[in-house]
Short mmCIF file of C-alpha atoms in Angstrom, two decimals:
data_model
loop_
_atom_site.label_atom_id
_atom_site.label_comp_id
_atom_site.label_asym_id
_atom_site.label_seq_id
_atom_site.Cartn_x
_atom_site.Cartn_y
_atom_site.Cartn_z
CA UNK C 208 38.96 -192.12 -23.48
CA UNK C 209 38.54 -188.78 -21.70
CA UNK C 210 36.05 -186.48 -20.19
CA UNK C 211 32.58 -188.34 -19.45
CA UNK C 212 31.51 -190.80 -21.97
CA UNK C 213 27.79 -192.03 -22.62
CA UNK C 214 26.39 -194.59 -25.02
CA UNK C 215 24.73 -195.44 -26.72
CA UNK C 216 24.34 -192.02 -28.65
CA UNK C 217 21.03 -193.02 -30.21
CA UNK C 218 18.23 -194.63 -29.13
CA UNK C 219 14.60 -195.93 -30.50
CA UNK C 220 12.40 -198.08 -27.87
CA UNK C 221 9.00 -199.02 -27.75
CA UNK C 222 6.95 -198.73 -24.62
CA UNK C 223 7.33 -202.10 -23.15
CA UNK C 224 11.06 -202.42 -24.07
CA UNK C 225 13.90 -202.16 -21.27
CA UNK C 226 17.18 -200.43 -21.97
CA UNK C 227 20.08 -198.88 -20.13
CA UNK C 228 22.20 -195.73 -20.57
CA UNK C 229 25.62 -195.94 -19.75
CA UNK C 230 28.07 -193.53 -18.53
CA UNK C 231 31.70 -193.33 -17.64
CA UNK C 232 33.41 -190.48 -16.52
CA UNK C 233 37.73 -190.41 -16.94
CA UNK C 234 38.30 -187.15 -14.46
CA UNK C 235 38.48 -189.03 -10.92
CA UNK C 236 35.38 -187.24 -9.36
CA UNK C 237 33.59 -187.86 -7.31
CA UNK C 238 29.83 -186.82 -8.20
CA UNK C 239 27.83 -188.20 -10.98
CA UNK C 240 24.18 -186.92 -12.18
CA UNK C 241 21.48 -187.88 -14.63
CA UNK C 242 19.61 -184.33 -16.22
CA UNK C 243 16.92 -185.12 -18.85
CA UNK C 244 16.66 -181.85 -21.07
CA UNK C 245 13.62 -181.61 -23.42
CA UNK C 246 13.60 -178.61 -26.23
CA UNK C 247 13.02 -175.20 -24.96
CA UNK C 248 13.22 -176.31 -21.42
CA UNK C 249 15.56 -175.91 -18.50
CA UNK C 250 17.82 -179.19 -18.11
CA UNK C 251 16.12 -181.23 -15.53
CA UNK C 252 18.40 -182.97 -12.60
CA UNK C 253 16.94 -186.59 -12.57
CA UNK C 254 19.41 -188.24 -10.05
CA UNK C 255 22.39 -187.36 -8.06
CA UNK C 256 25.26 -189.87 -6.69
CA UNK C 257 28.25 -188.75 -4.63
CA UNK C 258 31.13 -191.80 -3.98
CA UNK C 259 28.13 -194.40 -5.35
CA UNK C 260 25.42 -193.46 -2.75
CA UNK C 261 21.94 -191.70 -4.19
CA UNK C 262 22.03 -187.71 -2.77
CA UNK C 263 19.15 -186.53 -4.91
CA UNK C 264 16.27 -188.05 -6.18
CA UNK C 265 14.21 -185.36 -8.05
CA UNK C 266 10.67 -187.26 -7.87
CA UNK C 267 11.57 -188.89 -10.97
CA UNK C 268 8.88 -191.84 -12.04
CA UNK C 269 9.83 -195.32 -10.81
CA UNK C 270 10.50 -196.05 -14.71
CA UNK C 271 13.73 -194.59 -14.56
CA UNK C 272 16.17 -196.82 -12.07
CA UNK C 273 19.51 -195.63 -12.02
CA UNK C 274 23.07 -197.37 -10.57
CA UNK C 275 26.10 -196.92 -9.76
CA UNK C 276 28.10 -199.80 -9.28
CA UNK C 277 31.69 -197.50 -8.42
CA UNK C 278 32.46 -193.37 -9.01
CA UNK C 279 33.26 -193.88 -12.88
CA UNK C 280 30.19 -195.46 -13.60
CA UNK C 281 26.93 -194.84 -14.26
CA UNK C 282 23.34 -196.29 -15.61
CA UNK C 283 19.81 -195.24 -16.30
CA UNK C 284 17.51 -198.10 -16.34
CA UNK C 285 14.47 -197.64 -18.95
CA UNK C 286 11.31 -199.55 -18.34
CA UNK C 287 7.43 -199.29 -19.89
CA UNK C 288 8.76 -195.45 -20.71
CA UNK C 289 6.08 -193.02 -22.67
CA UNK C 290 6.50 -190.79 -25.44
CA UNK C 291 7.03 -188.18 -23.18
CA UNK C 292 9.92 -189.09 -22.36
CA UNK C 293 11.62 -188.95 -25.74
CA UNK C 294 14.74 -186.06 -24.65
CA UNK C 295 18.50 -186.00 -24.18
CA UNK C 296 20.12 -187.45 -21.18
CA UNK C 297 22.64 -185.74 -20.07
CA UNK C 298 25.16 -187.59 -17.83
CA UNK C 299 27.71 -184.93 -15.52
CA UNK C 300 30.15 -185.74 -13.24
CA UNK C 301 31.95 -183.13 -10.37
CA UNK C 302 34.81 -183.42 -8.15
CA UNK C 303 32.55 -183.52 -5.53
CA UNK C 304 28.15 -182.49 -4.89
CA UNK C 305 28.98 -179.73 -2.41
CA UNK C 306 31.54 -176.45 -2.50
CA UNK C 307 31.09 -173.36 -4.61
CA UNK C 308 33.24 -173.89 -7.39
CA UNK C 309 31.86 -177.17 -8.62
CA UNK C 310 32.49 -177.58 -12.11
CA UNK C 311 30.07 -180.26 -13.87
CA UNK C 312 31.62 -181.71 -16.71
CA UNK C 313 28.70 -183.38 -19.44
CA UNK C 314 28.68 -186.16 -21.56
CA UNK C 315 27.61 -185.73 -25.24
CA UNK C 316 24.36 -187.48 -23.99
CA UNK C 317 21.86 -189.95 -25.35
CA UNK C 318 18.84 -189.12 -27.51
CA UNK C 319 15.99 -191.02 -26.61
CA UNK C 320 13.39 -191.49 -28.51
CA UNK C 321 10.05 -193.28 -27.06
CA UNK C 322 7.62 -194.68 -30.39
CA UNK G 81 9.83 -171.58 -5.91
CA UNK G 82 13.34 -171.18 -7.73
CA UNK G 83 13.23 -169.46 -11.60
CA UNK G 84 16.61 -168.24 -14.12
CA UNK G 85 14.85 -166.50 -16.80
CA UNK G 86 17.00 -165.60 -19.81
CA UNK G 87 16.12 -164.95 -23.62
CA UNK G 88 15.13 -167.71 -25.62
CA UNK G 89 16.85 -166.38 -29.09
CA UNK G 90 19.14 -163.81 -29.88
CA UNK G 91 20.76 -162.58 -32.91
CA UNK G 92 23.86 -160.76 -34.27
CA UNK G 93 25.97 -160.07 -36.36
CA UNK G 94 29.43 -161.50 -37.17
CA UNK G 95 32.34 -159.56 -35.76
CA UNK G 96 29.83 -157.98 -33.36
CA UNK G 97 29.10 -157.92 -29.24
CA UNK G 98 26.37 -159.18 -27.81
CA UNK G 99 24.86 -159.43 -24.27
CA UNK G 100 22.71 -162.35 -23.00
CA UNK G 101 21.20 -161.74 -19.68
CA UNK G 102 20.33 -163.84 -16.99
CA UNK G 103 17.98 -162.91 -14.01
CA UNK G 104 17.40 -165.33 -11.02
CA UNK G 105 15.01 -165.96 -7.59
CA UNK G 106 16.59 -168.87 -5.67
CA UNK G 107 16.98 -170.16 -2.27
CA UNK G 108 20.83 -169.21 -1.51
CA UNK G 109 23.18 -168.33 -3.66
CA UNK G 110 26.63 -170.21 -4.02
CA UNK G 111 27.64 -169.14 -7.29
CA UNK G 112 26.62 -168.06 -11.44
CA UNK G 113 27.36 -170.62 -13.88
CA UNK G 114 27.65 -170.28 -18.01
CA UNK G 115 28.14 -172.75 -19.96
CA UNK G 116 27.90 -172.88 -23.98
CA UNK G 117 26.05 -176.02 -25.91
CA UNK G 118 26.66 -176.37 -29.70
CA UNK G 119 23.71 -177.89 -31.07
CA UNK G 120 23.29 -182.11 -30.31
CA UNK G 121 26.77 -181.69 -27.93
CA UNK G 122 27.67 -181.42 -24.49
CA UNK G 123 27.13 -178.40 -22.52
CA UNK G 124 30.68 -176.12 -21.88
CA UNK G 125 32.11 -174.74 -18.77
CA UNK G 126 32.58 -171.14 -19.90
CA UNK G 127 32.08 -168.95 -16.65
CA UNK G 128 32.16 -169.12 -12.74
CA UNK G 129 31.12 -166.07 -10.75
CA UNK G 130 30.53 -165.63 -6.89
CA UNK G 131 31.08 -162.43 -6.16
CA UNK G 132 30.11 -158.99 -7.75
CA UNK G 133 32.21 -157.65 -10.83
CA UNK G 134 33.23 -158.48 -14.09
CA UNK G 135 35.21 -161.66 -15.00
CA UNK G 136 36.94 -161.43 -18.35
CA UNK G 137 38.44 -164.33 -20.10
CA UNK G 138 39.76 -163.92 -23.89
CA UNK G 139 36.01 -162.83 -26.03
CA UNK G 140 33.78 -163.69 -23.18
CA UNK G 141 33.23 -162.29 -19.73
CA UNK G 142 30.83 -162.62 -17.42
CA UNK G 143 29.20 -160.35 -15.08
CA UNK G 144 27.15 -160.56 -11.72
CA UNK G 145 25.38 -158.39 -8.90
CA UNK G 146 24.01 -160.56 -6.32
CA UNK G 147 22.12 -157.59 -5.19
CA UNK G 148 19.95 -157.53 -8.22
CA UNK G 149 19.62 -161.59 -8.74
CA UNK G 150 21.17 -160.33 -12.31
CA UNK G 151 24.04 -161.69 -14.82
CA UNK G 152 25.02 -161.10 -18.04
CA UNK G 153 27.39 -163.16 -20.55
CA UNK G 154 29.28 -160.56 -23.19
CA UNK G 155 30.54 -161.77 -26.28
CA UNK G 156 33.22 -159.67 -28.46
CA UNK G 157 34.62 -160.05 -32.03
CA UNK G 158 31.68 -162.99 -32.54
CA UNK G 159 32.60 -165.62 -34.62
CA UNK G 160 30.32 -167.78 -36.53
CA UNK G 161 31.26 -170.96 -34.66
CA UNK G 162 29.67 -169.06 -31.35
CA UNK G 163 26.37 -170.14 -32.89
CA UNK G 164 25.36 -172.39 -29.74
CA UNK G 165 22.70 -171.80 -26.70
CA UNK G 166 24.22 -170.10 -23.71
CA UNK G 167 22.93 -171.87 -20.61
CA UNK G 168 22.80 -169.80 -17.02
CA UNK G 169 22.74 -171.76 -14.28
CA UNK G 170 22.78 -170.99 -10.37
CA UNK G 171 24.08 -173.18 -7.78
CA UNK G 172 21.53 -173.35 -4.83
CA UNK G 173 21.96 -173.30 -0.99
CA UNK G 174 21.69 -177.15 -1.40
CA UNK G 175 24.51 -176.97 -3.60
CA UNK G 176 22.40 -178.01 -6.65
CA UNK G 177 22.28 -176.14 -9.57
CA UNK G 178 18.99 -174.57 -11.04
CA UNK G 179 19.01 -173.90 -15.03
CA UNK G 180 17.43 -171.62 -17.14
CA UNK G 181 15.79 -172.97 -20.55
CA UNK G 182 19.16 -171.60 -22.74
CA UNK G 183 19.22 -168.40 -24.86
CA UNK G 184 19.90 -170.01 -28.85
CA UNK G 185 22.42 -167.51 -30.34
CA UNK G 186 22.38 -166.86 -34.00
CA UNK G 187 24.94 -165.24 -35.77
CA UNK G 188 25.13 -164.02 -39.14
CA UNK G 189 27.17 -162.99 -41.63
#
């Protein structure tokens, strides 16, 4: 495998079903973020981790949880989610959060859809 | 608050240039980002700039003036695989990056 990985690729839950997204970035960096983008909108950063501590947490809802056990991995928790939330999650990873040129490298993302 | 406001469709013709601007209001400036998403893949790294001028690499280069909060992404001999939304995005004083919505590129025969 290479680049940043995500799975699943596809996914149909029900409001009071729990799920996780996975991702796993190959590169060595250091940085790993959650974006959520929705049609016609700008992507939205959900949660930033740098060496497997929590930098950023965009006031996402408490329904999203997300982990990172070590730098080349990555989950989003799902719990009681809405319809609303039905988008593509993006997972990135960077060398590192901070410096100019700071490259974010995406996963081919999960498409979540909430019935 | 922080805004990158960019066209939300664009078309053109194969073999053809096209221009997709990008204007932007944030707090600090550490550097212009484009990056090209074909449609249900991953956004691409196409573009870095951080200082004024023109940056030209093979069909695309991009261009900034800080001065003006202003880029623009130009796109020579277009092919029709550069159908795809063209995403600007500016890295903050915080070092995140702010993204506009994506300009959807169309090309035609």
């Amino acid at each position: 495998e290479t680049g940043v990985t995500q799975t699943p690729r596809h996914l149909v839950m029900g409001m009071t079903n729990k799920k996780s997204l996975k991702c796993e970035q190959h590169l060595g960096h250091n940085a790993m973020y959650w974006y959520k983008q929705s049609a016609k909108k700008p992507l939205e950063l959900m949660f930033v981790y740098s060496l497997e501590e929590r930098v950023e947490n965009n006031s996402v809802p408490s329904r999203f949880s997300p982990e990172c056990p070590n730098s080349s991995h990555l989950f989003l928790h799902l719990h009681t989610l809405q319809p609303e939330d039905s988008a593509l999650y993006l997972c990135a990873s960077s060398q590192d959060v901070a410096g100019g040129y700071n490259e974010q490298f995406f996963g081919p993302g999960t498409r979540l859809t909430v019935l | 608050g922080q805004n990158i406001d960019q066209p939300t469709e664009m078309t053109a013709t194969e073999g053809a240039i096209v221009q997709i601007n990008c204007t932007y209001q944030t707090s600090g400036f550490n550097g212009l980002f484009w990056y090209q998403q074909h449609a249900g893949e991953a956004p691409t790294f196409l573009s870095y700039n951080v200082l004024d001028g023109l940056e030209e690499k093979g069909r695309f280069s991009s261009f900034l003036s800080r001065s003006k909060g202003y880029s623009y992404l130009l796109l020579k001999e277009l092919q029709m695989k550069d159908s795809a939304s063209y995403l600007c995005a500016v890295m903050d004083s915080n070092y995140q990056l702010i993204w506009g919505a994506g300009t959807k590129l169309i090309i035609k025969p």
